[in-house]
mmCIF file of N, CA and C in Angstrom:
data_model
loop_
_atom_site.group_PDB
_atom_site.id
_atom_site.type_symbol
_atom_site.label_atom_id
_atom_site.label_comp_id
_atom_site.label_asym_id
_atom_site.label_seq_id
_atom_site.Cartn_x
_atom_site.Cartn_y
_atom_site.Cartn_z
ATOM 1 N N UNK X 1241 71.141 100.023 142.271
ATOM 2 C CA UNK X 1241 72.060 99.799 141.443
ATOM 3 C C UNK X 1241 73.103 101.018 141.731
ATOM 4 N N UNK X 1242 74.450 100.533 141.427
ATOM 5 C CA UNK X 1242 75.276 101.386 141.381
ATOM 6 C C UNK X 1242 75.506 102.194 140.145
ATOM 7 N N UNK X 1243 75.619 103.644 140.496
ATOM 8 C CA UNK X 1243 75.591 104.633 139.286
ATOM 9 C C UNK X 1243 76.877 104.322 138.380
ATOM 10 N N UNK X 1244 77.914 103.978 138.822
ATOM 11 C CA UNK X 1244 78.913 103.805 137.961
ATOM 12 C C UNK X 1244 79.220 102.480 137.400
ATOM 13 N N UNK X 1245 77.965 101.700 137.035
ATOM 14 C CA UNK X 1245 78.060 100.279 136.460
ATOM 15 C C UNK X 1245 78.387 100.601 135.070
ATOM 16 N N UNK X 1246 79.375 99.840 134.495
ATOM 17 C CA UNK X 1246 79.804 99.923 133.053
ATOM 18 C C UNK X 1246 78.816 99.220 132.224
ATOM 19 N N UNK X 1247 78.650 99.757 131.041
ATOM 20 C CA UNK X 1247 77.694 98.834 130.093
ATOM 21 C C UNK X 1247 78.660 97.791 129.479
ATOM 22 N N UNK X 1248 77.847 96.905 128.943
ATOM 23 C CA UNK X 1248 78.626 95.698 128.218
ATOM 24 C C UNK X 1248 79.164 96.500 126.882
ATOM 25 N N UNK X 1249 80.211 95.741 126.344
ATOM 26 C CA UNK X 1249 80.733 96.364 125.176
ATOM 27 C C UNK X 1249 79.791 96.414 124.148
ATOM 28 N N UNK X 1250 79.594 97.405 123.174
ATOM 29 C CA UNK X 1250 78.853 97.447 122.021
ATOM 30 C C UNK X 1250 79.248 96.693 120.842
ATOM 31 N N UNK X 1251 78.612 95.452 120.649
ATOM 32 C CA UNK X 1251 79.200 94.926 119.283
ATOM 33 C C UNK X 1251 79.396 95.567 118.036
ATOM 34 N N UNK X 1252 78.498 96.585 117.985
ATOM 35 C CA UNK X 1252 78.646 97.509 116.690
ATOM 36 C C UNK X 1252 79.804 98.355 116.769
ATOM 37 N N UNK X 1253 80.298 98.876 118.032
ATOM 38 C CA UNK X 1253 81.321 99.793 118.181
ATOM 39 C C UNK X 1253 82.692 98.550 117.733
ATOM 40 N N UNK X 1254 82.567 97.471 118.285
ATOM 41 C CA UNK X 1254 83.783 96.527 118.109
ATOM 42 C C UNK X 1254 83.860 96.297 116.656
ATOM 43 N N UNK X 1255 82.631 96.018 115.898
ATOM 44 C CA UNK X 1255 82.610 95.806 114.462
ATOM 45 C C UNK X 1255 83.068 97.082 113.750
ATOM 46 N N UNK X 1256 82.842 98.365 114.033
ATOM 47 C CA UNK X 1256 83.083 99.407 113.384
ATOM 48 C C UNK X 1256 84.501 99.568 113.504
ATOM 49 N N UNK X 1257 85.300 99.253 114.749
ATOM 50 C CA UNK X 1257 86.673 99.425 114.725
ATOM 51 C C UNK X 1257 87.401 98.349 113.911
ATOM 52 N N UNK X 1258 86.929 97.173 113.930
ATOM 53 C CA UNK X 1258 87.389 96.217 112.935
ATOM 54 C C UNK X 1258 87.343 96.638 111.504
ATOM 55 N N UNK X 1259 86.298 97.208 111.053
ATOM 56 C CA UNK X 1259 86.206 97.673 109.672
ATOM 57 C C UNK X 1259 87.198 98.988 109.387
ATOM 58 N N UNK X 1260 87.113 99.685 110.420
ATOM 59 C CA UNK X 1260 88.222 100.774 110.156
ATOM 60 C C UNK X 1260 89.671 100.289 110.042
ATOM 61 N N UNK X 1261 89.945 99.353 110.949
ATOM 62 C CA UNK X 1261 91.310 98.652 110.983
ATOM 63 C C UNK X 1261 91.656 98.006 109.393
ATOM 64 N N UNK X 1262 90.457 97.369 109.015
ATOM 65 C CA UNK X 1262 90.532 96.464 107.770
ATOM 66 C C UNK X 1262 90.720 97.580 106.643
ATOM 67 N N UNK X 1263 89.896 98.685 106.741
ATOM 68 C CA UNK X 1263 90.144 99.859 105.654
ATOM 69 C C UNK X 1263 91.486 100.439 105.860
ATOM 70 N N UNK X 1264 92.108 100.643 106.865
ATOM 71 C CA UNK X 1264 93.514 101.215 106.874
ATOM 72 C C UNK X 1264 94.579 100.252 106.457
ATOM 73 N N UNK X 1265 94.293 99.081 106.670
ATOM 74 C CA UNK X 1265 95.219 97.869 106.044
ATOM 75 C C UNK X 1265 95.138 98.004 104.612
ATOM 76 N N UNK X 1266 93.925 98.004 103.989
ATOM 77 C CA UNK X 1266 93.687 97.980 102.510
ATOM 78 C C UNK X 1266 94.387 99.284 101.860
ATOM 79 N N UNK X 1267 94.209 100.332 102.548
ATOM 80 C CA UNK X 1267 94.867 101.772 102.068
ATOM 81 C C UNK X 1267 96.329 101.378 102.065
ATOM 82 N N UNK X 1268 96.880 100.998 103.166
ATOM 83 C CA UNK X 1268 98.234 100.571 103.077
ATOM 84 C C UNK X 1268 98.727 99.611 102.075
ATOM 85 N N UNK X 1269 97.988 98.651 101.968
ATOM 86 C CA UNK X 1269 98.480 97.914 100.757
ATOM 87 C C UNK X 1269 98.122 98.429 99.537
ATOM 88 N N UNK X 1270 97.095 99.005 99.213
ATOM 89 C CA UNK X 1270 97.133 99.870 97.958
ATOM 90 C C UNK X 1270 98.290 100.847 97.732
ATOM 91 N N UNK X 1271 98.876 101.526 98.682
ATOM 92 C CA UNK X 1271 99.824 102.333 98.680
ATOM 93 C C UNK X 1271 101.083 101.718 98.253
ATOM 94 N N UNK X 1272 101.348 100.577 98.884
ATOM 95 C CA UNK X 1272 102.401 99.692 98.504
ATOM 96 C C UNK X 1272 102.443 99.318 97.212
ATOM 97 N N UNK X 1273 101.363 98.729 96.698
ATOM 98 C CA UNK X 1273 101.170 98.267 95.450
ATOM 99 C C UNK X 1273 101.318 99.350 94.136
ATOM 100 N N UNK X 1274 100.590 100.385 94.481
ATOM 101 C CA UNK X 1274 100.639 101.559 93.625
ATOM 102 C C UNK X 1274 102.207 102.081 93.462
ATOM 103 N N UNK X 1275 102.974 101.988 94.689
ATOM 104 C CA UNK X 1275 104.375 102.390 94.665
ATOM 105 C C UNK X 1275 105.250 101.472 94.018
ATOM 106 N N UNK X 1276 104.799 100.182 93.727
ATOM 107 C CA UNK X 1276 105.759 99.189 93.194
ATOM 108 C C UNK X 1276 105.603 99.674 91.648
ATOM 109 N N UNK X 1277 104.459 100.207 91.123
ATOM 110 C CA UNK X 1277 104.227 100.569 89.773
ATOM 111 C C UNK X 1277 104.598 102.208 89.537
ATOM 112 N N UNK X 1278 105.390 102.571 90.430
ATOM 113 C CA UNK X 1278 105.794 103.968 90.394
ATOM 114 C C UNK X 1278 104.613 105.092 90.626
ATOM 115 N N UNK X 1279 103.613 104.736 91.095
ATOM 116 C CA UNK X 1279 102.579 105.717 91.121
ATOM 117 C C UNK X 1279 102.186 106.095 92.744
ATOM 118 N N UNK X 1280 102.056 107.491 92.924
ATOM 119 C CA UNK X 1280 101.906 107.891 94.342
ATOM 120 C C UNK X 1280 100.698 108.767 94.345
ATOM 121 N N UNK X 1281 99.646 108.383 95.201
ATOM 122 C CA UNK X 1281 98.316 109.215 95.451
ATOM 123 C C UNK X 1281 98.557 109.851 96.742
ATOM 124 N N UNK X 1282 98.917 111.109 96.854
ATOM 125 C CA UNK X 1282 99.028 111.841 98.168
ATOM 126 C C UNK X 1282 97.885 111.766 98.971
ATOM 127 N N UNK X 1283 96.870 111.841 98.287
ATOM 128 C CA UNK X 1283 95.449 111.877 99.191
ATOM 129 C C UNK X 1283 94.968 110.573 99.401
ATOM 130 N N UNK X 1284 95.809 109.507 99.199
ATOM 131 C CA UNK X 1284 95.025 108.178 99.447
ATOM 132 C C UNK X 1284 94.963 107.897 100.960
ATOM 133 N N UNK X 1285 93.559 107.802 101.571
ATOM 134 C CA UNK X 1285 93.355 107.482 103.052
ATOM 135 C C UNK X 1285 92.016 107.124 103.150
ATOM 136 N N UNK X 1286 91.726 106.567 104.484
ATOM 137 C CA UNK X 1286 90.416 106.348 104.782
ATOM 138 C C UNK X 1286 89.674 107.692 105.033
ATOM 139 N N UNK X 1287 88.542 107.771 104.463
ATOM 140 C CA UNK X 1287 87.773 108.949 104.558
ATOM 141 C C UNK X 1287 87.653 109.451 106.114
ATOM 142 N N UNK X 1288 87.821 110.580 106.344
ATOM 143 C CA UNK X 1288 87.770 110.956 107.678
ATOM 144 C C UNK X 1288 86.487 110.754 108.436
ATOM 145 N N UNK X 1289 85.396 111.045 107.721
ATOM 146 C CA UNK X 1289 84.020 110.688 108.348
ATOM 147 C C UNK X 1289 83.928 109.434 108.818
ATOM 148 N N UNK X 1290 84.681 108.350 108.023
ATOM 149 C CA UNK X 1290 84.316 106.995 108.538
ATOM 150 C C UNK X 1290 84.791 106.676 109.858
ATOM 151 N N UNK X 1291 85.578 107.523 110.614
ATOM 152 C CA UNK X 1291 85.990 107.439 111.840
ATOM 153 C C UNK X 1291 85.007 107.628 112.769
ATOM 154 N N UNK X 1292 83.977 108.448 112.479
ATOM 155 C CA UNK X 1292 82.877 108.987 113.306
ATOM 156 C C UNK X 1292 81.571 108.253 113.244
ATOM 157 N N UNK X 1293 81.411 107.397 112.368
ATOM 158 C CA UNK X 1293 80.204 106.941 111.927
ATOM 159 C C UNK X 1293 79.784 105.889 113.009
ATOM 160 N N UNK X 1294 78.425 105.920 113.229
ATOM 161 C CA UNK X 1294 78.185 104.653 114.349
ATOM 162 C C UNK X 1294 77.924 103.367 113.600
ATOM 163 N N UNK X 1295 77.581 103.378 112.390
ATOM 164 C CA UNK X 1295 77.397 102.133 111.472
ATOM 165 C C UNK X 1295 78.690 102.061 110.566
ATOM 166 N N UNK X 1296 79.431 100.820 110.826
ATOM 167 C CA UNK X 1296 80.686 100.865 110.071
ATOM 168 C C UNK X 1296 80.345 100.715 108.508
ATOM 169 N N UNK X 1297 80.909 101.688 107.823
ATOM 170 C CA UNK X 1297 80.908 101.844 106.327
ATOM 171 C C UNK X 1297 82.245 102.627 105.862
ATOM 172 N N UNK X 1298 83.273 102.197 106.209
ATOM 173 C CA UNK X 1298 84.523 102.956 105.905
ATOM 174 C C UNK X 1298 84.424 103.210 104.262
ATOM 175 N N UNK X 1299 85.008 104.394 103.943
ATOM 176 C CA UNK X 1299 85.155 104.656 102.361
ATOM 177 C C UNK X 1299 86.585 105.060 102.275
ATOM 178 N N UNK X 1300 87.211 104.729 101.295
ATOM 179 C CA UNK X 1300 88.447 105.079 101.000
ATOM 180 C C UNK X 1300 88.791 106.169 99.792
ATOM 181 N N UNK X 1301 89.332 107.231 100.337
ATOM 182 C CA UNK X 1301 89.597 108.292 99.448
ATOM 183 C C UNK X 1301 90.805 108.051 98.538
ATOM 184 N N UNK X 1302 90.591 108.218 97.315
ATOM 185 C CA UNK X 1302 91.602 107.974 96.249
ATOM 186 C C UNK X 1302 92.276 109.259 96.047
ATOM 187 N N UNK X 1303 91.322 110.381 96.288
ATOM 188 C CA UNK X 1303 91.899 111.869 95.976
ATOM 189 C C UNK X 1303 92.094 112.105 94.527
ATOM 190 N N UNK X 1304 92.585 113.403 94.379
ATOM 191 C CA UNK X 1304 92.719 113.789 93.215
ATOM 192 C C UNK X 1304 94.206 113.429 92.647
ATOM 193 N N UNK X 1305 94.332 113.349 91.347
ATOM 194 C CA UNK X 1305 95.677 113.112 90.844
ATOM 195 C C UNK X 1305 95.872 113.929 89.465
ATOM 196 N N UNK X 1306 96.805 113.951 88.939
ATOM 197 C CA UNK X 1306 97.327 114.674 87.574
ATOM 198 C C UNK X 1306 96.978 113.640 86.399
ATOM 199 N N UNK X 1307 97.000 114.072 85.321
ATOM 200 C CA UNK X 1307 96.538 113.331 84.170
ATOM 201 C C UNK X 1307 97.663 112.121 83.992
ATOM 202 N N UNK X 1308 98.921 112.496 84.281
ATOM 203 C CA UNK X 1308 99.978 111.435 84.079
ATOM 204 C C UNK X 1308 99.718 110.337 85.011
ATOM 205 N N UNK X 1309 99.396 110.517 86.144
ATOM 206 C CA UNK X 1309 99.111 109.584 87.344
ATOM 207 C C UNK X 1309 97.963 108.771 86.951
ATOM 208 N N UNK X 1310 96.983 109.430 86.532
ATOM 209 C CA UNK X 1310 95.793 108.670 86.079
ATOM 210 C C UNK X 1310 95.984 107.756 84.752
ATOM 211 N N UNK X 1311 97.046 108.270 83.858
ATOM 212 C CA UNK X 1311 97.427 107.214 82.831
ATOM 213 C C UNK X 1311 98.397 106.105 83.453
ATOM 214 N N UNK X 1312 99.004 106.305 84.210
ATOM 215 C CA UNK X 1312 99.999 105.245 84.959
ATOM 216 C C UNK X 1312 99.022 104.291 85.550
ATOM 217 N N UNK X 1313 97.982 104.771 86.230
ATOM 218 C CA UNK X 1313 97.002 103.756 87.018
ATOM 219 C C UNK X 1313 96.526 102.901 85.779
ATOM 220 N N UNK X 1314 95.972 103.511 84.928
ATOM 221 C CA UNK X 1314 95.170 102.785 83.762
ATOM 222 C C UNK X 1314 95.987 101.889 83.058
ATOM 223 N N UNK X 1315 97.188 102.330 82.684
ATOM 224 C CA UNK X 1315 98.311 101.370 82.333
ATOM 225 C C UNK X 1315 98.768 99.937 83.223
ATOM 226 N N UNK X 1316 98.829 100.476 84.519
ATOM 227 C CA UNK X 1316 99.141 99.472 85.400
ATOM 228 C C UNK X 1316 97.948 98.209 85.483
ATOM 229 N N UNK X 1317 96.744 98.781 85.377
ATOM 230 C CA UNK X 1317 95.540 97.910 85.513
ATOM 231 C C UNK X 1317 95.479 97.138 84.254
ATOM 232 N N UNK X 1318 95.631 97.670 83.099
ATOM 233 C CA UNK X 1318 95.570 97.088 81.827
ATOM 234 C C UNK X 1318 96.588 96.228 81.613
ATOM 235 N N UNK X 1319 97.858 96.344 81.996
ATOM 236 C CA UNK X 1319 98.728 95.405 81.894
ATOM 237 C C UNK X 1319 98.835 94.186 82.750
ATOM 238 N N UNK X 1320 97.847 94.114 83.443
ATOM 239 C CA UNK X 1320 97.665 92.921 84.576
ATOM 240 C C UNK X 1320 98.467 93.065 85.751
ATOM 241 N N UNK X 1321 98.948 94.237 86.134
ATOM 242 C CA UNK X 1321 99.643 94.562 87.404
ATOM 243 C C UNK X 1321 98.494 94.539 88.479
ATOM 244 N N UNK X 1322 97.271 94.818 88.135
ATOM 245 C CA UNK X 1322 96.294 94.980 89.067
ATOM 246 C C UNK X 1322 95.720 93.618 89.434
ATOM 247 N N UNK X 1323 95.559 93.223 90.662
ATOM 248 C CA UNK X 1323 95.126 91.969 91.085
ATOM 249 C C UNK X 1323 93.602 92.099 91.365
ATOM 250 N N UNK X 1324 92.995 90.958 91.546
ATOM 251 C CA UNK X 1324 91.549 90.788 91.967
ATOM 252 C C UNK X 1324 91.551 91.031 93.350
ATOM 253 N N UNK X 1325 90.386 91.553 93.784
ATOM 254 C CA UNK X 1325 90.259 92.042 95.166
ATOM 255 C C UNK X 1325 90.255 90.622 95.988
ATOM 256 N N UNK X 1326 91.025 90.774 96.993
ATOM 257 C CA UNK X 1326 91.026 89.726 97.913
ATOM 258 C C UNK X 1326 90.046 89.736 99.291
#
């Protein structure tokens, strides 16, 4: 056998990449929706450890925010501007 034979692609790795991409798209969509309501969460991102996990389980960091931002989020959700998860 040749020593440089490549291994077949690992389906878990491919799935992990897809999960990360989906999480990044979700973060971008959430950022857009929040901005439409005048809300900015500077720390909104995919958790950094999610990029290094073998088993895909990306988490989204919403980060910390001040009281006014928390009130604005609550008001947006209560007013019906928050949509159901898709």
